[in-house]
Short mmCIF file of C-alpha atoms in Angstrom, two decimals:
data_model
loop_
_atom_site.label_atom_id
_atom_site.label_comp_id
_atom_site.label_asym_id
_atom_site.label_seq_id
_atom_site.Cartn_x
_atom_site.Cartn_y
_atom_site.Cartn_z
CA GLU A 16 0.00 0.00 0.00
CA ALA A 17 1.12 3.56 -0.60
CA GLY A 18 2.55 5.33 2.43
CA VAL A 19 1.87 8.76 3.87
CA ALA A 20 2.75 11.41 1.29
CA GLN A 21 4.02 14.85 2.27
CA SER A 22 5.08 17.88 0.29
CA PRO A 23 7.20 19.82 -0.08
CA ARG A 24 10.24 17.92 1.23
CA TYR A 25 12.16 21.11 1.97
CA LYS A 26 11.19 24.72 2.47
CA ILE A 27 13.30 27.77 3.24
CA ILE A 28 11.60 31.03 4.20
CA GLU A 29 12.42 34.20 6.05
CA LYS A 30 10.97 34.93 9.47
CA ARG A 31 7.53 36.52 9.45
CA GLN A 32 6.68 34.85 6.13
CA SER A 33 3.98 32.22 5.84
CA VAL A 34 4.30 28.58 4.79
CA ALA A 35 1.99 25.62 4.21
CA PHE A 36 2.57 21.88 4.28
CA TRP A 37 0.42 19.21 2.70
CA CYS A 38 -0.25 15.62 3.77
CA ASN A 39 -2.07 12.75 2.09
CA PRO A 40 -2.61 9.87 4.54
CA ILE A 41 -2.78 6.16 3.85
CA SER A 42 -6.10 5.31 2.20
CA GLY A 43 -8.76 4.44 4.76
CA HIS A 44 -6.91 5.87 7.76
CA ALA A 45 -9.40 7.90 9.75
CA THR A 46 -6.89 9.48 12.15
CA LEU A 47 -4.28 11.99 11.02
CA TYR A 48 -1.56 13.62 13.10
CA TRP A 49 0.86 16.50 12.63
CA TYR A 50 4.11 16.42 14.63
CA GLN A 51 6.95 18.88 15.00
CA GLN A 52 10.44 17.36 15.32
CA ILE A 53 13.18 19.73 16.37
CA LEU A 54 16.74 18.58 15.65
CA GLY A 55 17.91 16.08 18.26
CA GLN A 56 14.48 15.52 19.79
CA GLY A 57 11.56 13.18 19.42
CA PRO A 58 8.42 14.15 17.51
CA LYS A 59 5.97 16.34 19.43
CA LEU A 60 2.28 16.16 18.60
CA LEU A 61 0.78 19.40 17.30
CA ILE A 62 -2.71 18.30 16.30
CA GLN A 63 -4.76 15.11 15.91
CA PHE A 64 -7.75 14.73 13.57
CA GLN A 65 -10.40 12.00 13.59
CA ASN A 66 -11.92 12.15 10.10
CA ASN A 67 -12.29 15.91 9.64
CA GLY A 68 -12.78 16.79 13.32
CA VAL A 69 -10.06 17.91 15.75
CA VAL A 70 -9.44 15.49 18.63
CA ASP A 71 -6.48 17.23 20.27
CA ASP A 72 -4.81 20.54 19.46
CA SER A 73 -3.59 21.37 22.95
CA GLN A 74 0.06 21.68 21.80
CA LEU A 75 -0.67 23.76 18.68
CA PRO A 76 0.49 27.41 18.95
CA LYS A 77 -2.82 28.74 17.71
CA ASP A 78 -1.64 32.34 17.37
CA ARG A 79 0.49 31.31 14.38
CA PHE A 80 -0.29 27.68 13.46
CA SER A 81 -3.46 26.41 11.83
CA ALA A 82 -4.47 23.09 10.34
CA GLU A 83 -7.42 21.69 8.48
CA ARG A 84 -8.51 18.36 7.12
CA LEU A 85 -11.22 18.91 4.57
CA LYS A 86 -13.37 15.93 3.58
CA GLY A 87 -11.52 13.77 6.12
CA VAL A 88 -8.65 12.91 3.78
CA ASP A 89 -5.84 15.37 2.92
CA SER A 90 -4.62 17.87 5.45
CA THR A 91 -2.70 21.14 5.41
CA LEU A 92 -0.68 22.74 8.19
CA LYS A 93 0.05 26.46 7.97
CA ILE A 94 2.39 28.75 9.87
CA GLN A 95 1.82 32.50 9.70
CA PRO A 96 3.96 34.37 10.61
CA ALA A 97 6.97 32.06 11.01
CA LYS A 98 9.49 32.53 13.81
CA LEU A 99 13.08 31.33 13.97
CA GLU A 100 12.13 28.68 16.56
CA ASP A 101 9.77 27.06 14.02
CA SER A 102 12.77 25.58 12.20
CA ALA A 103 12.08 21.84 12.39
CA VAL A 104 10.86 18.82 10.47
CA TYR A 105 7.07 18.64 10.26
CA LEU A 106 5.86 15.07 10.16
CA CYS A 107 2.45 13.79 9.22
CA ALA A 108 1.21 10.41 10.41
CA SER A 109 -1.98 8.43 9.93
CA SER A 110 -3.52 5.42 11.62
CA TYR A 111 -6.59 3.15 11.78
CA PRO A 112 -6.39 3.46 14.74
CA GLU A 113 -2.92 1.95 15.50
CA PRO A 114 -0.07 1.85 14.72
CA GLN A 115 0.82 5.27 13.40
CA HIS A 116 2.56 5.38 10.03
CA PHE A 117 4.73 8.41 9.28
CA GLY A 118 5.59 10.29 6.14
CA ASP A 119 9.14 11.51 5.49
CA GLY A 120 8.32 15.04 6.60
CA THR A 121 8.96 18.57 5.44
CA ARG A 122 12.19 20.15 6.62
CA LEU A 123 11.55 23.85 7.32
CA SER A 124 14.40 26.33 7.66
CA ILE A 125 13.72 29.88 8.81
CA LEU A 126 16.29 32.54 7.88
CA GLY B 29 0.93 15.08 30.97
CA GLU B 30 2.97 12.03 30.09
CA ASN B 31 6.78 12.18 30.38
CA VAL B 32 9.00 9.63 28.63
CA GLU B 33 12.69 9.34 29.52
CA GLN B 34 14.97 7.42 27.16
CA HIS B 35 18.52 6.19 27.79
CA PRO B 36 21.20 6.18 26.57
CA SER B 37 21.19 9.10 24.15
CA THR B 38 24.01 7.50 22.14
CA LEU B 39 25.09 3.87 21.90
CA SER B 40 28.00 2.42 19.96
CA VAL B 41 28.40 -1.36 19.54
CA GLN B 42 30.45 -3.74 17.47
CA GLU B 43 28.72 -5.69 14.72
CA GLY B 44 27.27 -8.89 16.16
CA ASP B 45 26.91 -7.51 19.69
CA SER B 46 23.59 -6.79 21.38
CA ALA B 47 22.11 -3.34 21.99
CA VAL B 48 19.66 -2.37 24.73
CA ILE B 49 17.71 0.89 24.96
CA LYS B 50 15.57 1.69 27.99
CA CYS B 51 12.60 3.99 28.55
CA THR B 52 10.62 5.01 31.59
CA TYR B 53 7.24 6.73 31.63
CA SER B 54 5.10 8.53 34.16
CA ASP B 55 1.45 8.00 33.19
CA SER B 56 0.06 4.75 34.58
CA ALA B 57 -2.82 4.98 32.05
CA SER B 58 -0.41 4.38 29.13
CA ASN B 59 -1.20 1.03 27.54
CA TYR B 60 0.62 1.02 24.19
CA PHE B 61 4.41 1.08 23.73
CA PRO B 62 5.80 1.30 20.19
CA TRP B 63 9.41 1.60 19.08
CA TYR B 64 10.37 3.52 15.95
CA LYS B 65 13.56 3.59 13.87
CA GLN B 66 14.43 6.81 12.06
CA GLU B 67 17.10 6.98 9.37
CA LEU B 68 18.57 10.24 8.17
CA GLY B 69 16.11 12.22 6.08
CA LYS B 70 13.30 9.73 6.65
CA GLY B 71 10.25 9.58 8.86
CA PRO B 72 10.05 7.25 11.88
CA GLN B 73 9.30 3.64 10.96
CA LEU B 74 7.59 1.29 13.40
CA ILE B 75 9.79 -1.72 14.21
CA ILE B 76 7.90 -3.34 17.08
CA ASP B 77 5.14 -2.52 19.55
CA ILE B 78 3.71 -4.03 22.70
CA ARG B 79 0.53 -3.59 24.69
CA SER B 80 0.17 -3.45 28.45
CA ASN B 81 -1.33 -6.93 28.74
CA VAL B 82 1.86 -8.48 27.34
CA GLY B 83 5.23 -8.61 29.12
CA GLU B 84 7.47 -9.45 26.19
CA LYS B 85 7.32 -9.59 22.42
CA LYS B 86 9.92 -10.80 19.94
CA ASP B 87 10.33 -10.40 16.19
CA GLN B 88 13.47 -12.06 14.81
CA ARG B 89 16.44 -10.06 16.21
CA ILE B 90 14.28 -7.48 17.96
CA ALA B 91 12.51 -7.86 21.29
CA VAL B 92 10.68 -5.53 23.65
CA THR B 93 10.04 -6.09 27.36
CA LEU B 94 7.57 -4.20 29.51
CA ASN B 95 7.40 -3.82 33.29
CA LYS B 96 4.16 -1.97 34.04
CA THR B 97 4.71 -1.95 37.77
CA ALA B 98 8.02 -0.14 37.41
CA LYS B 99 6.78 1.85 34.39
CA HIS B 100 9.68 0.96 32.13
CA PHE B 101 10.17 -0.85 28.85
CA SER B 102 13.21 -1.80 26.83
CA LEU B 103 14.25 -2.57 23.26
CA HIS B 104 16.73 -5.38 22.69
CA ILE B 105 18.49 -5.87 19.36
CA THR B 106 20.63 -8.99 19.02
CA GLU B 107 23.30 -9.78 16.43
CA THR B 108 23.48 -6.12 15.39
CA GLN B 109 24.31 -5.25 11.78
CA PRO B 110 25.59 -1.99 10.26
CA GLU B 111 22.14 -1.39 8.75
CA ASP B 112 20.74 -1.22 12.29
CA SER B 113 22.54 2.12 12.69
CA ALA B 114 19.86 4.81 13.11
CA VAL B 115 18.03 6.84 15.75
CA TYR B 116 15.58 4.80 17.80
CA PHE B 117 12.58 6.32 19.60
CA CYS B 118 10.37 4.82 22.25
CA ALA B 119 6.86 6.16 22.70
CA THR B 120 3.81 5.65 24.88
CA GLY B 121 0.15 5.80 23.94
CA GLY B 122 -3.18 5.71 25.72
CA SER B 123 -6.87 5.44 24.98
CA ASN B 124 -6.85 8.49 22.69
CA TYR B 125 -4.08 6.99 20.49
CA LYS B 126 -1.90 10.05 21.06
CA LEU B 127 1.83 9.20 21.26
CA THR B 128 4.45 10.79 23.53
CA PHE B 129 8.00 10.17 22.34
CA GLY B 130 11.32 9.91 24.12
CA LYS B 131 14.26 12.00 22.93
CA GLY B 132 15.84 9.20 20.95
CA THR B 133 18.96 7.03 20.96
CA LEU B 134 21.56 7.25 18.22
CA LEU B 135 22.75 3.68 17.65
CA THR B 136 25.98 3.16 15.75
CA VAL B 137 26.99 -0.36 14.75
CA ASN B 138 30.67 -0.53 13.86
CA PRO B 139 31.71 -3.14 11.26
#
């Protein structure tokens, strides 16, 4: 089966700019997750969707981060405006309901 | 919230030796314990998982043990090979399927 697809693979922006990441989960997976992985650390959950509803967004910095999952399939994560500390790999994962399968992530660099 | 401690942060072994990575957790409600392997530039890949009603699980050269009373679990890799070199993450999950990750262990297998 096809894995979790993410794009772009790399993104470089200047601080205060905006950026968006896209995720296509494994077909049939109802649950979708976005994680932030800072260099040298484990992934940290930002938001969890069940179909197109939010289950947990307690760790999402809502003043600058937003996410949506229209039609319960693809999802986008947006950062606006970006800060230097947002430099990280953004991972998408999906599950039905376990285990979680991860995409290869988007590496974001903020200049 | 849940706190997962992982040790050691780096581990270097000779090819053919065994490697052991240990994790402790704080939330007694955690009931799912996966281990992920992450290679450079890739997303985490599940290698083995265990649930709280099982004390040990083995899959070829990989085994995981769980002590719920002491709130710790371990990954054992026997007959290590150079291709086992990667970063390994432990994680814990509960009824909401949300995962909390440790900080990772960089395993280097020297030929």
